[in-house]
Coordinates of C-alpha atoms and ligand atoms in Angstrom, one line a residue:
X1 CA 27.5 -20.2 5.2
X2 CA 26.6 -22.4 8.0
X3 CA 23.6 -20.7 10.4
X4 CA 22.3 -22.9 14.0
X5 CA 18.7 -20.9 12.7
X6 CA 17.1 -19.6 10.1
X7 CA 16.4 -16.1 11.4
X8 CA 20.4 -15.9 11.2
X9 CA 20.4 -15.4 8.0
X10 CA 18.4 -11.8 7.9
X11 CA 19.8 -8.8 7.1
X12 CA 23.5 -8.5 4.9
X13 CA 21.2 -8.5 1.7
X14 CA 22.8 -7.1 -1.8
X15 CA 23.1 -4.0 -3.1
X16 CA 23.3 -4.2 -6.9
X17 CA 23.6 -1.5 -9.7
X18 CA 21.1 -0.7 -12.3
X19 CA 22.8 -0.6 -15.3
X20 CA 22.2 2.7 -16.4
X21 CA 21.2 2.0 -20.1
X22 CA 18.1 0.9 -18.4
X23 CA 17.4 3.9 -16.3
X24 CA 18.4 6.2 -18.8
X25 CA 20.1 8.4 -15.8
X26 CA 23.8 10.2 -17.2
X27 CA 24.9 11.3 -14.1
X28 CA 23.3 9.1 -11.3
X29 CA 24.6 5.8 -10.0
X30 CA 21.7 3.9 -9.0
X31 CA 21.3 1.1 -6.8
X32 CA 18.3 -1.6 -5.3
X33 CA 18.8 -2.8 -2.2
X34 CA 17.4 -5.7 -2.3
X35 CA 15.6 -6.6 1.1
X36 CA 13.3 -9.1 -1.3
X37 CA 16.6 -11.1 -0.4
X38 CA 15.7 -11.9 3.3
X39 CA 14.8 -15.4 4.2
X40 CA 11.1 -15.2 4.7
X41 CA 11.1 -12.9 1.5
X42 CA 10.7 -9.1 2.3
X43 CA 12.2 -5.9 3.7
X44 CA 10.1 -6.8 7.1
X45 CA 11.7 -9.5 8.1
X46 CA 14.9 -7.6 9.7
X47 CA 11.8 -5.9 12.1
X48 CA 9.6 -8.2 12.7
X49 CA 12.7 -10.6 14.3
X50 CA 13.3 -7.3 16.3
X51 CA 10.3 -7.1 17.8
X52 CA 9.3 -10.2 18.2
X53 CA 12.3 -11.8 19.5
X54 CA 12.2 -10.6 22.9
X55 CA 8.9 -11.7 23.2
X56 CA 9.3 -15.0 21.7
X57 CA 12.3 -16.1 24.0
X58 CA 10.3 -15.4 26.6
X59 CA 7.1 -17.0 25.8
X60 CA 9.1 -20.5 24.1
X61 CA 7.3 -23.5 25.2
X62 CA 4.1 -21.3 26.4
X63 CA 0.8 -21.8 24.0
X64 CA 1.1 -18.1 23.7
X65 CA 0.3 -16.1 20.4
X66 CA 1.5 -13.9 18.5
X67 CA -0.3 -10.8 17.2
X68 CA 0.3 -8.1 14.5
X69 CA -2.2 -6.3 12.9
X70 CA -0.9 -6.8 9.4
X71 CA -1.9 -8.3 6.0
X72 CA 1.4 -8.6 4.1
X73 CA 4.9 -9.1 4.9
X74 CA 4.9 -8.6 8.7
X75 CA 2.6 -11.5 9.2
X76 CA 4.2 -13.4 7.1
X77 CA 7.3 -13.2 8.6
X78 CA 5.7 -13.3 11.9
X79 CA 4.0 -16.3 11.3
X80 CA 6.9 -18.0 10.8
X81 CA 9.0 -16.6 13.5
X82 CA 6.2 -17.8 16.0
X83 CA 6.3 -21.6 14.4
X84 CA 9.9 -21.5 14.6
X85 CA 9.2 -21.1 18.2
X86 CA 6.1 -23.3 18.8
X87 CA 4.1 -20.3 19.2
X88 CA 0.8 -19.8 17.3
X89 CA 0.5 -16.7 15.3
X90 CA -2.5 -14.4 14.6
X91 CA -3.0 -11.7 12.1
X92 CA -5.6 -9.4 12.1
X93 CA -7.1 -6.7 9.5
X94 CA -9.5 -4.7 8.1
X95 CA -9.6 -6.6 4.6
X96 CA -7.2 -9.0 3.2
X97 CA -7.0 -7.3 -0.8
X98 CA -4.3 -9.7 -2.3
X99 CA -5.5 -13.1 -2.3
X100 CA -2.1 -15.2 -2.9
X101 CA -1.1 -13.8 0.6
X102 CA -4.0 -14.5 2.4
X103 CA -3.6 -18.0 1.2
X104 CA 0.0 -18.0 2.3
X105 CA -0.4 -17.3 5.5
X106 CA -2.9 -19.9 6.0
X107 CA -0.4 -21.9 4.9
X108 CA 2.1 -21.0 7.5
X109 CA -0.6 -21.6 10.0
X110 CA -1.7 -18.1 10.6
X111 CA -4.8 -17.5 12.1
X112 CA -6.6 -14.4 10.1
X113 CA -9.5 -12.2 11.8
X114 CA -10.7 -9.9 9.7
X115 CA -12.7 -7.0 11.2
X116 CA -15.0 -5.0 9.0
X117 CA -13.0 -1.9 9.0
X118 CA -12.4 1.3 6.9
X119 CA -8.6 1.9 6.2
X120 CA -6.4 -0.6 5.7
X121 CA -4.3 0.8 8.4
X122 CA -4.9 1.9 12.2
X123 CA -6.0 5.0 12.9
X124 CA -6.0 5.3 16.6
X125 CA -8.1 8.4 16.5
X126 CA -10.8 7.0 15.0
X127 CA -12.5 5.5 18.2
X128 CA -15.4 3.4 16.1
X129 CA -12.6 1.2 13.7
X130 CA -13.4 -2.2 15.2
X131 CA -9.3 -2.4 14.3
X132 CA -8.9 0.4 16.8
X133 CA -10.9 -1.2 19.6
X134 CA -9.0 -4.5 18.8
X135 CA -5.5 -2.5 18.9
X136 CA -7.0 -1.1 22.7
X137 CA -7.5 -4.5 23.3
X138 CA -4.1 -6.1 22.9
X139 CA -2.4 -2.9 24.4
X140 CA -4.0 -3.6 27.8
X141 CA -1.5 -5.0 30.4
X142 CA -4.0 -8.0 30.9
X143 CA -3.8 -8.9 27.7
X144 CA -2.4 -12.4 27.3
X145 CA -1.1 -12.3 23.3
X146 CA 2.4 -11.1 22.4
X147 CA 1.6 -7.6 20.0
X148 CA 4.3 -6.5 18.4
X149 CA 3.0 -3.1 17.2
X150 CA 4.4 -2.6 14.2
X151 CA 2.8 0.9 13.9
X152 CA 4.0 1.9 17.1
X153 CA 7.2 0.4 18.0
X154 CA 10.3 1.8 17.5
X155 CA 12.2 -1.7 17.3
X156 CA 10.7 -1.4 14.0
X157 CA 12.8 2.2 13.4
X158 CA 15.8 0.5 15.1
X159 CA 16.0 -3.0 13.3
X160 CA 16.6 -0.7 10.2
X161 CA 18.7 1.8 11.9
X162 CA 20.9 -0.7 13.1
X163 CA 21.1 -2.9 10.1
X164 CA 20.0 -1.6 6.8
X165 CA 21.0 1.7 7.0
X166 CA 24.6 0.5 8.0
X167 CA 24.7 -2.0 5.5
X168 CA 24.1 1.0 2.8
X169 CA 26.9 2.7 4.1
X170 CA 29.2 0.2 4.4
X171 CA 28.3 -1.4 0.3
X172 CA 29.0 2.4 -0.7
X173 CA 32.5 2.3 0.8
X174 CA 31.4 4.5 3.5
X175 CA 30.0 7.1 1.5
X176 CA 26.7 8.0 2.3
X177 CA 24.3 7.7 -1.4
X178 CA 23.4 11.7 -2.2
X179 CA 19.4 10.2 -2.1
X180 CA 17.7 7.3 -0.4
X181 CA 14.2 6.1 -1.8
X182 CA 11.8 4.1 0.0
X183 CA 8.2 3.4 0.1
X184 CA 6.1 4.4 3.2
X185 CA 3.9 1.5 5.1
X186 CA 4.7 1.4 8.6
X187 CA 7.6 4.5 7.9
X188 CA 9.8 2.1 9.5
X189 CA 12.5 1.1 6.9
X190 CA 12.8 5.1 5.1
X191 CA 13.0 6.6 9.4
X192 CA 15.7 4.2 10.2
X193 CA 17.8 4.3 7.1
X194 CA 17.0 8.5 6.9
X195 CA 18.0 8.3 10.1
X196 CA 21.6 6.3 10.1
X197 CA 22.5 8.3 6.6
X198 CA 21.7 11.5 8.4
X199 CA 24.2 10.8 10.9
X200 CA 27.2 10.1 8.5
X201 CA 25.6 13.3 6.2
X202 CA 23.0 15.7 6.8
X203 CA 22.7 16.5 3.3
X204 CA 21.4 13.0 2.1
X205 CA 17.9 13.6 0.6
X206 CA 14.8 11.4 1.5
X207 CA 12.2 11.1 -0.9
X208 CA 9.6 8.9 0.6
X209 CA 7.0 7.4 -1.6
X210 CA 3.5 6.8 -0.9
X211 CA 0.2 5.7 -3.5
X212 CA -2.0 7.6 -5.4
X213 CA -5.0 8.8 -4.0
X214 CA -7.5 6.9 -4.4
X215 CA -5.2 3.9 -6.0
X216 CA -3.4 0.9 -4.3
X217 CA 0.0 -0.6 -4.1
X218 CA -0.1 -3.7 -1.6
X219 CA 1.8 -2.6 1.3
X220 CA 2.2 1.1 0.7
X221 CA -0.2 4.3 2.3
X222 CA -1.4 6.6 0.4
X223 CA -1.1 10.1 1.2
X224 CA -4.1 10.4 3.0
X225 CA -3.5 7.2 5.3
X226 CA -0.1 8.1 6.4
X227 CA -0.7 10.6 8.3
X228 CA -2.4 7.7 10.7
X229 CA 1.0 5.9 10.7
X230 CA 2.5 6.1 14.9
X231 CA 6.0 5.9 13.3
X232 CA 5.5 8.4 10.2
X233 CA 7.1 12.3 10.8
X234 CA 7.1 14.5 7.9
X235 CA 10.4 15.6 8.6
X236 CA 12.1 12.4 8.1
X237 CA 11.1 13.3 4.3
X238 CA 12.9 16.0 2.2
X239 CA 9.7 14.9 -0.1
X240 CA 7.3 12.6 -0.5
X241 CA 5.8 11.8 -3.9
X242 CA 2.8 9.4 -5.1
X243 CA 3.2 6.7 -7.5
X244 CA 0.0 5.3 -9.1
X245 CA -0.4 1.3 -9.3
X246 CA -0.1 1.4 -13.1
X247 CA 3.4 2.9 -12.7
X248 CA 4.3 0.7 -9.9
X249 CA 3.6 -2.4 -12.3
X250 CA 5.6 -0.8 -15.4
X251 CA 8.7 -0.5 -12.7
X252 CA 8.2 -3.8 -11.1
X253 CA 8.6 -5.4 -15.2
X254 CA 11.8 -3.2 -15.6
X255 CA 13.1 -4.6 -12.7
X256 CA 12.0 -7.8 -14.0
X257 CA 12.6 -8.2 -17.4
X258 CA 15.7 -5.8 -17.9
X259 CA 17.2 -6.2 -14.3
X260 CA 16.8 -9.9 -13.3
X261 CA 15.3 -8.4 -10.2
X262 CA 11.9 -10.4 -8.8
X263 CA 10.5 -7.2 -7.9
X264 CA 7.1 -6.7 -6.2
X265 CA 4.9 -3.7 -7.2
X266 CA 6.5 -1.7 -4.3
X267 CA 10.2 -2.5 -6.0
X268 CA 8.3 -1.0 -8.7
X269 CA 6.9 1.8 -7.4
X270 CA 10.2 3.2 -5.6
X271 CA 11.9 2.6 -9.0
X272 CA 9.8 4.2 -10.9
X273 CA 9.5 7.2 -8.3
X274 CA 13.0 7.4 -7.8
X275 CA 13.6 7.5 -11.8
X276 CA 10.9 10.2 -12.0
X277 CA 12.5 12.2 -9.5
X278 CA 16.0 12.1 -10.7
X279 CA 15.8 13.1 -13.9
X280 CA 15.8 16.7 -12.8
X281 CA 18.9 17.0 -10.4
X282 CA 20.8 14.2 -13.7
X283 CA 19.9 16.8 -16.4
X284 CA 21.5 19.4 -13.9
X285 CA 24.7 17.5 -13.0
X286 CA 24.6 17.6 -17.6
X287 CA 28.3 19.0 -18.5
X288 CA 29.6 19.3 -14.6
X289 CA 31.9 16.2 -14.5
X290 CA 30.4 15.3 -11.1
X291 CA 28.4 11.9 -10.4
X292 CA 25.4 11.3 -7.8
X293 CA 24.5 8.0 -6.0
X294 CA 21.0 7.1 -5.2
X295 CA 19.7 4.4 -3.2
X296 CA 15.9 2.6 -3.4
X297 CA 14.7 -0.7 -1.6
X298 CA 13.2 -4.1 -3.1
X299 CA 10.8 -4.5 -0.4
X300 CA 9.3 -7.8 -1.5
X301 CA 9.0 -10.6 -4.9
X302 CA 6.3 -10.8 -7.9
X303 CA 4.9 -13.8 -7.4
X304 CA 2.3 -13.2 -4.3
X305 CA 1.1 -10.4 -6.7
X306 CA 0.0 -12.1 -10.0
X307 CA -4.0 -11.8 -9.0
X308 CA -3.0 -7.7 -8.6
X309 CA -1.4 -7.5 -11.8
X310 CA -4.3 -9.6 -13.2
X311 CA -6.8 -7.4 -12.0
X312 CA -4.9 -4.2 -13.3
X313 CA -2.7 -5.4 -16.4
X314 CA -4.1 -8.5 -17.9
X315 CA -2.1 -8.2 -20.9
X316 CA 1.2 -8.9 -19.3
X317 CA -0.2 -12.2 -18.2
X318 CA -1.3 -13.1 -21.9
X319 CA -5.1 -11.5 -21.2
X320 CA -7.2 -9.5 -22.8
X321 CA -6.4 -5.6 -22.1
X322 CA -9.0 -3.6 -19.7
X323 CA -9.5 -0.5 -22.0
X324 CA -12.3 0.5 -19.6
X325 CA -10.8 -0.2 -16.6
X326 CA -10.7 2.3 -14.0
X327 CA -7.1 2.2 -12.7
X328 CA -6.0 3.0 -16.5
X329 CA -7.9 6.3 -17.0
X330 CA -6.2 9.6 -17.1
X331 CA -7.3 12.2 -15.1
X332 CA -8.5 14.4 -18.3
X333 CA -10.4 11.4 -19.5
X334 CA -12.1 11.0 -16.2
X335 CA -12.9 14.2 -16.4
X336 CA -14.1 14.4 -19.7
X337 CA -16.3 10.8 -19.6
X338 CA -17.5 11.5 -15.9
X339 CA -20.6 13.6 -14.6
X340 CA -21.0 14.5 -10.9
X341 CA -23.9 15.8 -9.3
X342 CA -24.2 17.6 -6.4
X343 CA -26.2 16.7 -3.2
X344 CA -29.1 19.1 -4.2
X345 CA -29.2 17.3 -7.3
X346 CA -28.4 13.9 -6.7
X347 CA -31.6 14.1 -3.7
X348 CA -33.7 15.9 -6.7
X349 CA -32.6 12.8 -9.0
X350 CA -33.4 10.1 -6.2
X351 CA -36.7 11.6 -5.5
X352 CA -38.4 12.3 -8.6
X353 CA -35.8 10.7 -11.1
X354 CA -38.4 8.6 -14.3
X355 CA -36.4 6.0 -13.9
X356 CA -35.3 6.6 -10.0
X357 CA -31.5 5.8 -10.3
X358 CA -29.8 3.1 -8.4
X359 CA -27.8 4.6 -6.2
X360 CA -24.5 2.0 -5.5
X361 CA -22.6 3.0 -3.0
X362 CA -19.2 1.7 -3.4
X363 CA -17.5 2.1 0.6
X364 CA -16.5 -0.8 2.9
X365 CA -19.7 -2.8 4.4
X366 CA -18.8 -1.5 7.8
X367 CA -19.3 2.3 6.6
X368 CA -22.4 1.6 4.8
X369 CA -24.0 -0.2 7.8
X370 CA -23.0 2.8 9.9
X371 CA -24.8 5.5 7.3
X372 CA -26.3 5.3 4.2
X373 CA -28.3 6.9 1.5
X374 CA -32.1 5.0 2.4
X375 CA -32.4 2.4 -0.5
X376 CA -28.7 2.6 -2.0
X377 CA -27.0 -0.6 -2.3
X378 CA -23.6 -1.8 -1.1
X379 CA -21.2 -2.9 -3.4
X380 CA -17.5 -2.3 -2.8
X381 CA -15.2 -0.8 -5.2
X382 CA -12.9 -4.0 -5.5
X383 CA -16.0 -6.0 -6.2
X384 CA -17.1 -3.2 -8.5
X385 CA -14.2 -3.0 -10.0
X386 CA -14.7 -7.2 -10.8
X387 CA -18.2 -6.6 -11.5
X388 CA -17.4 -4.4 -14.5
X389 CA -15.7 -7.3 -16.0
X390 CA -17.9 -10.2 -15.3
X391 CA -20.9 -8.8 -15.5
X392 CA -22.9 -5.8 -13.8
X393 CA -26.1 -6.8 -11.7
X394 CA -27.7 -4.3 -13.8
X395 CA -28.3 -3.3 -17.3
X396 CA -27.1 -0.9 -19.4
X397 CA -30.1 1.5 -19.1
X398 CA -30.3 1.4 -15.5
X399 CA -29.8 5.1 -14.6
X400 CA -26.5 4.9 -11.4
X401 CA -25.3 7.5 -9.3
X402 CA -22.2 6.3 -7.7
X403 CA -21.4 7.2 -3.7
X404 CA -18.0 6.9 -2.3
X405 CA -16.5 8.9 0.6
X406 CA -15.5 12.0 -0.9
X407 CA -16.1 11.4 -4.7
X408 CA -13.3 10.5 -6.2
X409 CA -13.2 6.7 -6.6
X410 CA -16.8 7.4 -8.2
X411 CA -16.0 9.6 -10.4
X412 CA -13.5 7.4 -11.6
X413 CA -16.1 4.4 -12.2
X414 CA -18.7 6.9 -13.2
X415 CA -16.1 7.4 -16.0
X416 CA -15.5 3.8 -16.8
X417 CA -18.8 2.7 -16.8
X418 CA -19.7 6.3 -19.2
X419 CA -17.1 4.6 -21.4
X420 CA -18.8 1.0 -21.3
X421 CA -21.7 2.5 -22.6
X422 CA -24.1 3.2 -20.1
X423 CA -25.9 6.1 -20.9
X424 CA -26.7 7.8 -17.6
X425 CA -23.8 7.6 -14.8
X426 CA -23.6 10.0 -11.9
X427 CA -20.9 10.4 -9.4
X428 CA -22.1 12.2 -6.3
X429 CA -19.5 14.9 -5.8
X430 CA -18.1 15.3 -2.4
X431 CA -19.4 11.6 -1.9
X432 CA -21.1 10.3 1.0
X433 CA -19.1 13.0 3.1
X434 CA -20.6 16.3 1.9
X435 CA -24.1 14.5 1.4
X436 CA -23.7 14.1 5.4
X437 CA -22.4 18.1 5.5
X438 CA -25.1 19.4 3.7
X439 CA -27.7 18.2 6.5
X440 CA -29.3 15.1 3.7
X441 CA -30.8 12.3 5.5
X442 CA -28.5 8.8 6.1
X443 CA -30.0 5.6 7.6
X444 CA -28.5 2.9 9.9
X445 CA -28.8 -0.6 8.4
Ligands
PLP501 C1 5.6 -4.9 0.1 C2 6.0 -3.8 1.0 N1 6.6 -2.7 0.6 C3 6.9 -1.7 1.4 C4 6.6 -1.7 2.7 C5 7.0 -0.5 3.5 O1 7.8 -0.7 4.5 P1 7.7 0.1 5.9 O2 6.7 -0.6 6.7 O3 9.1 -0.1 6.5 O4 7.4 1.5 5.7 C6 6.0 -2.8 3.2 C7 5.6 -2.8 4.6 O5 4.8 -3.6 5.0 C8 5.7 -3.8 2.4 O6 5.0 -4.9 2.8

């Protein structure tokens, strides 16, 4: 295969079977279509050359940049795109979480603003995200960077409506797979495919797959989040399911170990989903003589995400195990280890408490500088999380009552740390927002 350019070479990735003795499926052909196969290394690739190209050909030569808000695979691919073209490249974010790819960019010459937002992703409602006011910003006619919009743009809907979609088709011999499987960031890969296979067959299922609550799978939204998405439409989804990081890492090792596939933890996570879901409609095909095909995407590789499985599952890395860790309790042993108070009691507690606890409160420095409980301190659930390996900056007797947005990431810690031994852990139920709903006083730092 001879190419004049690099960005040639995107798109036509493999499909490849998974042999069934590995999913355990009877009835169900399934297959990985592996977009981890593209040349800068992930399923956005194919949309990020759509998007930018226009722009790119006509800024060539020009010391014009490139701008996406993304911390993954977009900007990585972007990044490259615009030094293939002499063009500088800019990412900007709320937080960088997976350190390898923060790195990675800077090695492909990105320049990386991060803003001290909330959410990972953009919600243009939300008028005081300094990402929204930076989105505002690059959407003004006068603005002199090249934004290709990744949440917005429907080039990103098209590059996959025009070529992976297709591609699924045509490696099925023109059939059309009974379901299609795809993990939800932008929505752009799972609309465009949906929307090709609907075409050829209006009775394909789409089961789109977001994160737990509360959890996180580099990449992916979680339930909550998506509905911020420009490009997400519920109806575009027969279903859509959650997968939590832990089984996102156990399908990412199938696909390793058993497959030969150098899955990611999103490879993982629509494997395991799409394994979970099957198993009902394959037990019903049992005895019937008739054979399913379903279809799920390799969005990216492992190896930018050895600090996440570090952080989550030591043990596969030759570690120590985190029995205490948060991300590995059940949600009957969180609720049997954690307490919550309410806001009556938590402000009863803070007022007259012998000790007074220490109230951590565990959201994103930008939210705690915008309100906070007077004299709580900021420390943010990742570093938390850390913290509850390397060391807490308090001791075991220190009475905590743990504040997060609504109450459920601390819960989960009050939980771990009950476990650890501390003696008195509190989660404030409802978190910070039904403290604020029930009239109880919040500074500005
Ligand atoms: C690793 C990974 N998996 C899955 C997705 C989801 O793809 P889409 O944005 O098309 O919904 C992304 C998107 O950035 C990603 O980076």
């Amino acid at each position: 295969m001879r190419y004049d350019s690099i960005t040639e070479a995107i798109g036509n990735t493999p499909l490849v079977r998974i042999d069934p003795a590995v999913h355990g499926l009877r009835n169900i052909d399934l297959y990985a279509k592996l977009e981890m196969l593209n040349p800068f290394g992930s399923v956005k690739d194919r949309p990020a050359w759509h998007m930018a190209r226009p722009h790119l050909e006509a800024a060539a030569g020009t010391d014009g940049t490139v701008v996406e808000l993304s911390s993954g695979n977009t900007a990585k691919a972007l990044a490259l795109m615009a030094g293939l073209h002499g063009l500088k490249f800019k990412s900007v974010t709320n937080r960088m979480r997976v350190p390898e790819i923060k790195e990675l960019l800077l090695l492909l010459g990105a320049e990386i603003e991060e803003l001290p937002g909330r959410s990972e992703c953009l919600d243009p409602t939300d008028t005081d995200d300094p990402l929204t006011h930076f989105h505002q910003a690059l959407s003004d006619p006068d603005s002199t960077y090249l934004h290709t919009d990744q949440y917005f743009n429907p080039r990103n809907v098209e590059a996959h409506a025009m070529g992976t979609g297709p591609e699924i088709v045509k490696d099925l011999d023109g059939r059309v797979p009974d379901w299609f499987v795809a993990c939800v960031g932008t929505a752009g890969s799972s609309t465009g495919v949906a929307r090709v296979l609907r075409e050829h067959d209006p009775e394909v299922r789409v089961l789109g797959l977001v994160s737990h609550k509360s959890d996180f799978i580099p990449g992916i939204r979680t339930i909550d989040e998506v509905h911020q998405v420009g490009l997400f439409d519920p109806a575009t989804y027969d279903t859509i399911e959650s997968v939590t990081s832990d089984e996102a890492i156990d399908g990412m090792i199938t696909l390793i170990r058993r497959c030969g596939l150098l899955s990611g933890p999103t490879g993982g996570a629509a494997y395991q989903g799409a394994v979970r879901h099957l198993r009902g409609p394959d037990a019903e095909l049992q005895g019937t003589g008739q054979r399913r095909t379903a279809v799920f995407i390799v969005c990216d590789r492992a190896e930018s995400y050895l600090s996440y499985v570090r952080q989550r599952r030591p043990e596969l890395l030759g570690r120590a195990s985190r029995g205490h860790a948060p991300s590995h309790l059940t949600d009957a042993e969180i609720r049997a280890e954690a307490r919550a108070v309410d806001t009556v009691d938590a402000r009863r507690w803070i007022e007259a408490g012998e000790p007074r606890p220490l109230v951590v409160d565990l959201r994103s420095p930008h939210a705690y500088a915008a309100l906070h409980i007077q004299g709580s301190v900021n420390i943010v659930d990742e570093l938390f999380e850390e913290l509850l390996r390397g060391g807490l900056p308090f001791s075991k007797h220190t009475p905590v009552l743990l504040a997060c947005p609504v109450g459920e990431k601390s819960l989960r810690y009050a939980a771990a740390l009950t476990r650890m031994g501390h003696p008195d852990v509190r989660s404030l139920a409802g978190g910070i927002v039904a403290w604020r709903d029930a009239g109880a006083p919040l500074v500005r730092e």
